[in-house]
CSV table of C-alpha atoms in Angstrom, one decimal:
chain,number,residue,atom,x,y,z
A,869,MET,CA,123.0,149.4,91.6
A,870,ARG,CA,119.8,147.7,92.8
A,871,ARG,CA,120.1,144.1,93.7
A,872,SER,CA,117.5,141.6,92.5
A,873,PRO,CA,115.3,140.0,95.2
A,874,ALA,CA,117.0,137.0,96.7
A,875,GLN,CA,115.6,133.7,95.4
A,876,PRO,CA,113.8,131.7,98.1
A,877,LYS,CA,116.0,128.9,99.6
A,878,LEU,CA,114.7,125.6,98.4
A,879,SER,CA,114.8,122.3,100.3
A,880,ARG,CA,113.2,118.9,99.9
A,881,GLU,CA,110.8,119.8,102.7
A,882,SER,CA,109.8,123.2,101.2
A,883,ILE,CA,109.2,121.6,97.8
A,884,LEU,CA,107.2,118.7,99.2
A,885,ASP,CA,105.1,121.1,101.3
A,886,ALA,CA,104.4,123.3,98.2
A,887,ALA,CA,103.5,120.2,96.2
A,888,LEU,CA,101.0,119.0,98.8
A,889,VAL,CA,99.4,122.5,99.0
A,890,LEU,CA,99.1,122.6,95.2
A,891,ILE,CA,97.5,119.3,94.6
A,892,GLU,CA,95.1,119.6,97.6
A,893,ARG,CA,94.1,123.0,96.3
A,894,ASP,CA,94.0,122.5,92.5
A,895,GLY,CA,94.0,118.7,92.1
A,896,LEU,CA,96.6,116.1,91.2
A,897,ASP,CA,96.4,116.9,87.5
A,898,ALA,CA,97.5,120.4,88.2
A,899,LEU,CA,100.9,119.3,89.4
A,900,SER,CA,103.9,119.7,87.1
A,901,MET,CA,107.5,120.6,87.8
A,902,ARG,CA,107.0,123.9,86.0
A,903,ARG,CA,103.8,124.7,87.9
A,904,LEU,CA,105.4,123.8,91.2
A,905,ALA,CA,108.5,125.9,90.4
A,906,ALA,CA,106.2,128.9,89.7
A,907,GLU,CA,104.4,128.3,93.1
A,908,LEU,CA,107.9,128.4,94.7
A,909,ASP,CA,109.0,131.4,92.7
A,910,ALA,CA,112.0,129.4,91.5
A,911,GLY,CA,113.4,128.1,88.3
A,912,THR,CA,112.0,124.8,87.0
A,913,MET,CA,115.5,123.2,86.7
A,914,SER,CA,116.2,124.0,90.4
A,915,LEU,CA,113.7,121.3,91.4
A,916,TYR,CA,115.6,118.6,89.5
A,917,VAL,CA,118.5,119.1,92.0
A,918,TYR,CA,116.2,117.5,94.6
A,919,PHE,CA,114.0,115.2,92.5
A,920,ALA,CA,114.8,113.4,89.2
A,921,ASP,CA,111.2,113.7,87.9
A,922,LYS,CA,107.6,114.1,88.9
A,923,ALA,CA,107.3,110.4,89.7
A,924,GLU,CA,110.1,110.6,92.2
A,925,LEU,CA,108.6,113.7,93.7
A,926,LEU,CA,105.2,111.9,94.2
A,927,ASP,CA,106.9,108.9,95.9
A,928,ALA,CA,108.8,111.2,98.2
A,929,LEU,CA,105.5,113.1,98.9
A,930,VAL,CA,103.9,109.9,100.1
A,931,ASP,CA,106.8,109.1,102.4
A,932,TRP,CA,106.9,112.7,103.7
A,933,VAL,CA,103.2,112.6,104.7
A,934,ALA,CA,103.7,109.3,106.4
A,935,ALA,CA,106.7,110.7,108.3
A,936,VAL,CA,104.7,113.7,109.4
A,937,ALA,CA,101.9,111.5,110.9
A,938,PRO,CA,103.8,108.4,112.1
A,939,LEU,CA,102.1,105.4,113.5
A,940,PRO,CA,101.5,105.5,117.2
A,941,GLU,CA,103.2,102.9,119.5
A,942,LEU,CA,101.2,99.7,119.3
A,943,HIS,CA,100.5,97.6,122.3
A,944,GLY,CA,98.1,95.1,123.5
A,945,PRO,CA,96.0,92.3,121.8
A,946,TRP,CA,96.2,91.9,118.1
A,947,ARG,CA,92.7,93.3,117.5
A,948,ASP,CA,93.5,96.5,119.4
A,949,ARG,CA,96.7,97.0,117.4
A,950,LEU,CA,95.0,96.3,114.1
A,951,THR,CA,92.2,98.7,114.9
A,952,ALA,CA,94.7,101.4,115.7
A,953,VAL,CA,96.6,100.8,112.4
A,954,MET,CA,93.5,101.0,110.2
A,955,THR,CA,92.1,104.0,112.1
A,956,HIS,CA,95.4,105.8,111.7
A,957,MET,CA,95.5,105.0,108.0
A,958,TYR,CA,91.9,106.2,107.6
A,959,GLU,CA,92.7,109.5,109.4
A,960,ALA,CA,95.9,110.0,107.4
A,961,LEU,CA,94.1,109.5,104.1
A,962,SER,CA,91.2,111.7,105.1
A,963,ALA,CA,93.5,114.5,106.2
A,964,HIS,CA,95.3,114.4,102.8
A,965,PRO,CA,92.7,113.4,100.2
A,966,ALA,CA,95.2,114.3,97.4
A,967,ILE,CA,97.5,111.5,98.6
A,968,ALA,CA,94.5,109.1,98.6
A,969,ARG,CA,93.6,110.1,95.0
A,970,LEU,CA,97.2,109.6,94.0
A,971,ARG,CA,96.8,105.9,95.0
A,972,VAL,CA,93.8,105.7,92.6
A,973,SER,CA,96.0,106.7,89.6
A,974,GLN,CA,99.2,104.8,90.5
A,975,PRO,CA,100.6,102.3,92.9
A,976,ILE,CA,102.1,103.6,96.1
A,977,ALA,CA,105.1,101.5,96.9
A,978,THR,CA,107.3,103.4,99.3
A,979,PRO,CA,108.8,102.5,102.7
A,980,GLY,CA,106.6,105.1,104.4
A,981,ALA,CA,103.4,103.6,102.9
A,982,PHE,CA,104.5,100.0,103.8
A,983,ARG,CA,104.7,100.9,107.5
A,984,PHE,CA,101.0,100.4,107.7
A,985,THR,CA,101.2,97.1,105.9
A,986,GLU,CA,104.0,95.8,108.2
A,987,ALA,CA,102.1,96.8,111.4
A,988,ALA,CA,98.8,95.3,110.2
A,989,LEU,CA,100.4,92.0,109.0
A,990,SER,CA,102.3,91.7,112.3
A,991,ALA,CA,99.0,91.9,114.2
A,992,LEU,CA,97.3,89.4,111.9
A,993,ARG,CA,100.2,86.9,112.2
A,994,ASP,CA,100.0,87.3,116.0
A,995,ALA,CA,96.4,86.3,115.7
A,996,GLY,CA,97.5,83.0,114.3
A,997,PHE,CA,96.8,83.4,110.6
A,998,ASP,CA,99.2,82.0,108.1
A,999,ALA,CA,100.9,84.3,105.6
A,1000,ALA,CA,98.4,83.9,102.8
A,1001,THR,CA,95.3,84.5,105.0
A,1002,ALA,CA,97.0,87.4,106.8
A,1003,ALA,CA,97.7,89.0,103.4
A,1004,ARG,CA,94.1,88.5,102.2
A,1005,HIS,CA,92.7,89.9,105.5
A,1006,PHE,CA,94.9,92.9,105.3
A,1007,ARG,CA,93.9,93.6,101.7
A,1008,THR,CA,90.3,93.4,102.6
A,1009,LEU,CA,90.8,95.9,105.5
A,1010,PHE,CA,92.9,98.2,103.3
A,1011,LEU,CA,90.3,98.3,100.5
A,1012,PHE,CA,87.6,99.1,102.9
A,1013,THR,CA,89.6,101.8,104.7
A,1014,PHE,CA,90.8,103.3,101.5
A,1015,GLY,CA,87.3,103.3,100.0
A,1016,VAL,CA,85.7,105.1,102.9
A,1017,ALA,CA,88.5,107.7,103.0
A,1018,VAL,CA,88.4,108.4,99.3
A,1019,PHE,CA,84.7,108.0,98.4
A,1020,GLY,CA,83.1,108.6,101.8
A,1021,ALA,CA,84.1,112.1,102.6
A,1022,PRO,CA,81.7,113.7,105.2
A,1023,ALA,CA,78.6,115.0,103.4
A,1024,SER,CA,78.1,118.7,103.4
A,1025,PRO,CA,74.7,120.2,104.5
A,1026,GLU,CA,74.0,120.8,100.8
A,1027,GLN,CA,74.8,117.2,99.9
A,1028,ARG,CA,72.7,115.8,102.8
A,1029,GLY,CA,69.9,118.0,101.7
A,1030,ARG,CA,70.1,116.8,98.1
A,1031,ALA,CA,70.2,113.2,99.3
A,1032,ALA,CA,67.3,113.7,101.6
A,1033,GLY,CA,65.3,115.3,98.8
A,1034,ALA,CA,66.0,112.4,96.4
A,1035,LEU,CA,65.1,109.8,99.0
A,1036,ALA,CA,61.9,111.6,99.9
A,1037,MET,CA,60.8,111.5,96.2
A,1038,LEU,CA,61.0,107.7,96.0
A,1039,PRO,CA,57.6,106.0,95.6
A,1040,ARG,CA,56.9,104.1,98.8
A,1041,ASP,CA,55.2,101.2,97.1
A,1042,GLU,CA,58.4,100.5,95.1
A,1043,TYR,CA,60.9,101.2,97.8
A,1044,PRO,CA,59.1,100.3,101.0
A,1045,THR,CA,62.2,99.4,103.1
A,1046,LEU,CA,64.3,102.3,102.0
A,1047,THR,CA,61.6,104.9,102.4
A,1048,GLY,CA,60.8,103.5,105.8
A,1049,GLN,CA,64.3,104.3,107.1
A,1050,LEU,CA,65.3,107.6,105.5
A,1051,GLY,CA,66.7,109.0,108.7
A,1052,GLU,CA,68.9,106.0,109.3
A,1053,MET,CA,70.2,106.2,105.7
A,1054,LEU,CA,71.1,109.8,106.0
A,1055,GLU,CA,72.9,109.1,109.3
A,1056,SER,CA,75.0,106.6,107.4
A,1057,LEU,CA,76.5,109.5,105.4
A,1058,ASP,CA,78.6,110.4,108.5
A,1059,SER,CA,81.9,109.0,107.3
A,1060,PRO,CA,83.8,108.7,110.5
A,1061,VAL,CA,80.9,106.9,112.2
A,1062,GLN,CA,80.4,104.7,109.2
A,1063,PHE,CA,84.1,103.8,109.2
A,1064,GLU,CA,84.1,102.8,112.8
A,1065,HIS,CA,81.0,100.6,112.2
A,1066,GLY,CA,82.4,99.0,109.1
A,1067,LEU,CA,85.8,98.3,110.6
A,1068,ALA,CA,84.2,96.7,113.7
A,1069,VAL,CA,82.0,94.4,111.4
A,1070,LEU,CA,85.1,93.3,109.4
A,1071,LEU,CA,87.2,92.7,112.5
A,1072,ASP,CA,84.4,90.7,114.1
A,1073,GLY,CA,84.6,88.4,111.1
A,1074,VAL,CA,88.4,88.3,111.2
A,1075,GLU,CA,88.3,87.5,114.9
A,1076,ALA,CA,85.7,84.8,114.5
A,1077,SER,CA,88.0,82.9,112.2
A,1078,ALA,CA,91.3,83.5,114.1
A,1079,PRO,CA,93.1,80.4,115.1
A,1080,ALA,CA,94.4,82.0,118.3
A,1081,ARG,CA,91.5,84.0,119.7
A,1082,SER,CA,93.1,84.6,123.1
A,1083,ARG,CA,95.9,86.8,121.7
């Protein structure tokens, strides 16, 4: 009597890993418990042993990604710490664009996601800002970081070529400033460099208004 092939052993980690691969390959809309079970060659109901529903799975996925790429140890002046937090957030979102897109469609309110918030707020409070100002500064920094990670993905050679062609077609008399700096505009499509520049500009403004600049 032939035995049927053994079913793969499931775990939270194996399910989350498969879910991340699926959504980064096929998009967030492609994820369903049935589709994920098929990817794992498992029964759909077996997934519900680990996750009550898709929403719980997505929340766990955010925490799992945060745990895989934990924040580094933060030392030194508040600005250095805040730079490290926002840079790590940008790199994590850029490495997992599906997680970033998840934030577009629904709030991410998990302990793992809040580690960035805690570290950033701590740095801002050490700079001397009150609770309300620290919250607003963090929100501004988060929106910038998130926006660059989601909408500022590095341009491919094809995209740069299309942008260069579109800019070159602009009439110089109507767009004298823009057409006079086409090279510089194309260079701004370099997402990591643009992120570093924008973050430095924002932090210059934050530091200029900090009550305790020596920290």
